[in-house]
């Protein structure tokens, strides 16, 4: 894909992480209200926590018709392990809304045949009609889901080896002295780009370099999030800290940035 085929994500910059998270929650809540049978792609990590909290507190829209696919799961963690993304999603969202358990899907990190489980997950997304709205966070190294630097932009759901920086960043979620798993099952970048609409939420100074690389750096596997410029319907919600390394004047010239509330 050459430069003229790339897209410019809309960028909305907020004074705080709270305001950015609230704006993302508004997008999701409005989507569920207007399209009750919508299919959401969901993320984990620290960043989306306030989005889910806000959605629960709003409580207006019913999740009964919503289908959810999570981006990733560690390989080797049982769904009841406190650091598993299955546990994260139950505790931070699914146990607090009326989503049907049979409509929540998380890659099976305990599968005996991981490759078979990866293909089955990819097929289930396709058989369900694809993802309408995918929520993403971003790793400090520009990863999306668990697609680490070097991941092909057309990659599909598969087992990936986590980088040391990702393991170090995610160790906080594990009991003292317990190492995160070395691999994970993740939607591929190509799988993510198959969503009809993508919302990326990035907050905090630690993400500033990744956000700048994703939005204004080269589009190549070195920065997985740069693949988002291959998609025509991406909106980036960030706070000023995460936007700090962006060349705002250059972006204003393209009409893609809105310094919001
Ligand atoms: C993990 C998750 C990603 C997430 C990233 C950033 O690796 N697999 O989906 O976006 O970490 O997490 P945080 O929001 O905690 O910085």
Short mmCIF file of N, CA, C and O and ligand atoms in Angstrom, two decimals, residues 42-48 71-72 74 85 136-140 143-146 148 162 166 169-170 172-173 186 201 203 207, ligand 1:
data_model
loop_
_atom_site.label_atom_id
_atom_site.label_comp_id
_atom_site.label_asym_id
_atom_site.label_seq_id
_atom_site.Cartn_x
_atom_site.Cartn_y
_atom_site.Cartn_z
N UNK A 42 -13.08 -6.08 22.24
CA UNK A 42 -12.75 -5.45 23.52
C UNK A 42 -11.28 -5.66 23.88
O UNK A 42 -10.67 -6.66 23.51
N UNK A 43 -10.75 -4.70 24.63
CA UNK A 43 -9.34 -4.72 25.03
C UNK A 43 -9.24 -4.85 26.55
O UNK A 43 -10.23 -4.66 27.27
N UNK A 44 -8.06 -5.17 27.01
CA UNK A 44 -7.81 -5.26 28.45
C UNK A 44 -6.64 -4.34 28.78
O UNK A 44 -6.25 -3.51 27.97
N UNK A 45 -6.09 -4.49 29.96
CA UNK A 45 -5.01 -3.61 30.40
C UNK A 45 -5.55 -2.50 31.28
O UNK A 45 -6.75 -2.42 31.57
N UNK A 46 -4.69 -1.60 31.70
CA UNK A 46 -5.10 -0.51 32.60
C UNK A 46 -5.94 0.53 31.88
O UNK A 46 -6.89 1.08 32.44
N UNK A 47 -5.64 0.77 30.61
CA UNK A 47 -6.29 1.88 29.92
C UNK A 47 -7.80 1.78 29.83
O UNK A 47 -8.50 2.75 30.11
N UNK A 48 -8.37 0.62 29.46
CA UNK A 48 -9.84 0.58 29.30
C UNK A 48 -10.62 0.49 30.62
O UNK A 48 -11.85 0.52 30.60
N UNK A 71 -9.52 -9.26 22.43
CA UNK A 71 -8.36 -9.27 21.54
C UNK A 71 -7.42 -10.43 21.79
O UNK A 71 -6.81 -10.96 20.86
N UNK A 72 -7.28 -10.81 23.06
CA UNK A 72 -6.15 -11.70 23.37
C UNK A 72 -6.33 -12.38 24.73
O UNK A 72 -7.22 -12.04 25.52
N UNK A 74 -3.54 -14.79 27.58
CA UNK A 74 -2.26 -15.46 27.79
C UNK A 74 -2.41 -16.97 27.53
O UNK A 74 -3.46 -17.54 27.87
N UNK A 85 -7.15 -12.62 31.19
CA UNK A 85 -8.04 -11.58 30.65
C UNK A 85 -9.49 -12.02 30.78
O UNK A 85 -10.40 -11.17 30.84
N UNK A 136 -9.33 -0.59 21.11
CA UNK A 136 -7.92 -0.96 21.26
C UNK A 136 -7.24 -0.10 22.30
O UNK A 136 -7.58 1.08 22.44
N UNK A 137 -6.27 -0.68 22.99
CA UNK A 137 -5.28 0.10 23.71
C UNK A 137 -4.02 0.07 22.84
O UNK A 137 -4.06 -0.38 21.69
N UNK A 138 -2.90 0.50 23.41
CA UNK A 138 -1.64 0.42 22.67
C UNK A 138 -0.52 0.16 23.67
O UNK A 138 -0.51 0.73 24.77
N UNK A 139 0.36 -0.74 23.32
CA UNK A 139 1.49 -1.01 24.20
C UNK A 139 2.55 0.08 24.07
O UNK A 139 2.56 0.82 23.08
N UNK A 140 3.47 0.15 25.04
CA UNK A 140 4.53 1.16 24.96
C UNK A 140 5.38 0.97 23.71
O UNK A 140 5.99 1.89 23.21
N UNK A 143 2.52 -2.07 20.36
CA UNK A 143 1.74 -3.28 20.06
C UNK A 143 0.25 -3.03 20.20
O UNK A 143 -0.19 -2.17 20.96
N UNK A 144 -0.55 -3.76 19.42
CA UNK A 144 -2.00 -3.74 19.54
C UNK A 144 -2.46 -5.19 19.73
O UNK A 144 -2.00 -6.08 19.00
N UNK A 145 -3.35 -5.40 20.70
CA UNK A 145 -3.60 -6.77 21.14
C UNK A 145 -2.27 -7.25 21.69
O UNK A 145 -1.60 -6.53 22.45
N UNK A 146 -1.83 -8.43 21.27
CA UNK A 146 -0.47 -8.84 21.64
C UNK A 146 0.38 -8.96 20.38
O UNK A 146 1.35 -9.72 20.33
N UNK A 148 3.19 -7.92 18.64
CA UNK A 148 4.41 -7.23 19.00
C UNK A 148 5.10 -6.68 17.74
O UNK A 148 4.78 -7.09 16.61
N UNK A 162 5.75 -13.03 23.65
CA UNK A 162 5.71 -11.66 24.19
C UNK A 162 7.13 -11.13 24.35
O UNK A 162 8.05 -11.86 24.70
N UNK A 166 6.92 -6.14 27.17
CA UNK A 166 5.50 -6.41 27.45
C UNK A 166 5.37 -7.23 28.73
O UNK A 166 4.52 -6.94 29.57
N UNK A 169 5.95 -4.94 31.57
CA UNK A 169 4.82 -4.00 31.78
C UNK A 169 3.63 -4.71 32.41
O UNK A 169 2.89 -4.13 33.20
N UNK A 170 3.45 -5.99 32.06
CA UNK A 170 2.24 -6.69 32.52
C UNK A 170 2.45 -7.47 33.81
O UNK A 170 1.51 -8.03 34.35
N UNK A 172 2.77 -6.48 36.66
CA UNK A 172 2.02 -5.88 37.78
C UNK A 172 0.69 -6.62 38.02
O UNK A 172 0.10 -6.54 39.08
N UNK A 173 0.22 -7.31 36.99
CA UNK A 173 -1.10 -7.98 37.11
C UNK A 173 -1.00 -9.36 37.73
O UNK A 173 -2.01 -10.03 37.95
N UNK A 186 -3.49 -14.11 20.26
CA UNK A 186 -3.99 -12.76 19.96
C UNK A 186 -4.67 -12.71 18.60
O UNK A 186 -4.26 -13.40 17.66
N UNK A 201 -7.73 3.98 22.31
CA UNK A 201 -7.62 4.86 23.48
C UNK A 201 -6.20 4.77 24.01
O UNK A 201 -5.70 3.67 24.30
N UNK A 203 -3.58 6.79 26.82
CA UNK A 203 -3.45 7.82 27.86
C UNK A 203 -2.11 7.66 28.56
O UNK A 203 -1.57 6.54 28.68
N UNK A 207 2.80 6.42 26.69
CA UNK A 207 2.31 6.01 25.36
C UNK A 207 2.62 7.04 24.28
O UNK A 207 2.32 6.85 23.11
C1 LIG B 1 -1.47 -5.55 26.88
C2 LIG B 1 -2.72 -5.89 26.09
C3 LIG B 1 -3.05 -4.81 25.09
C4 LIG B 1 -3.02 -3.47 25.78
C5 LIG B 1 -1.61 -3.20 26.23
C6 LIG B 1 -1.49 -1.85 26.94
O1 LIG B 1 -0.37 -6.03 26.22
N1 LIG B 1 -2.59 -7.15 25.37
O2 LIG B 1 -4.36 -5.07 24.55
O3 LIG B 1 -3.45 -2.44 24.91
O4 LIG B 1 -1.18 -4.22 27.13
O5 LIG B 1 -2.00 -2.02 28.24
P1 LIG B 1 -2.20 -0.79 29.25
O6 LIG B 1 -3.50 -0.17 28.85
O7 LIG B 1 -2.24 -1.43 30.59
O8 LIG B 1 -1.02 0.13 29.06
#
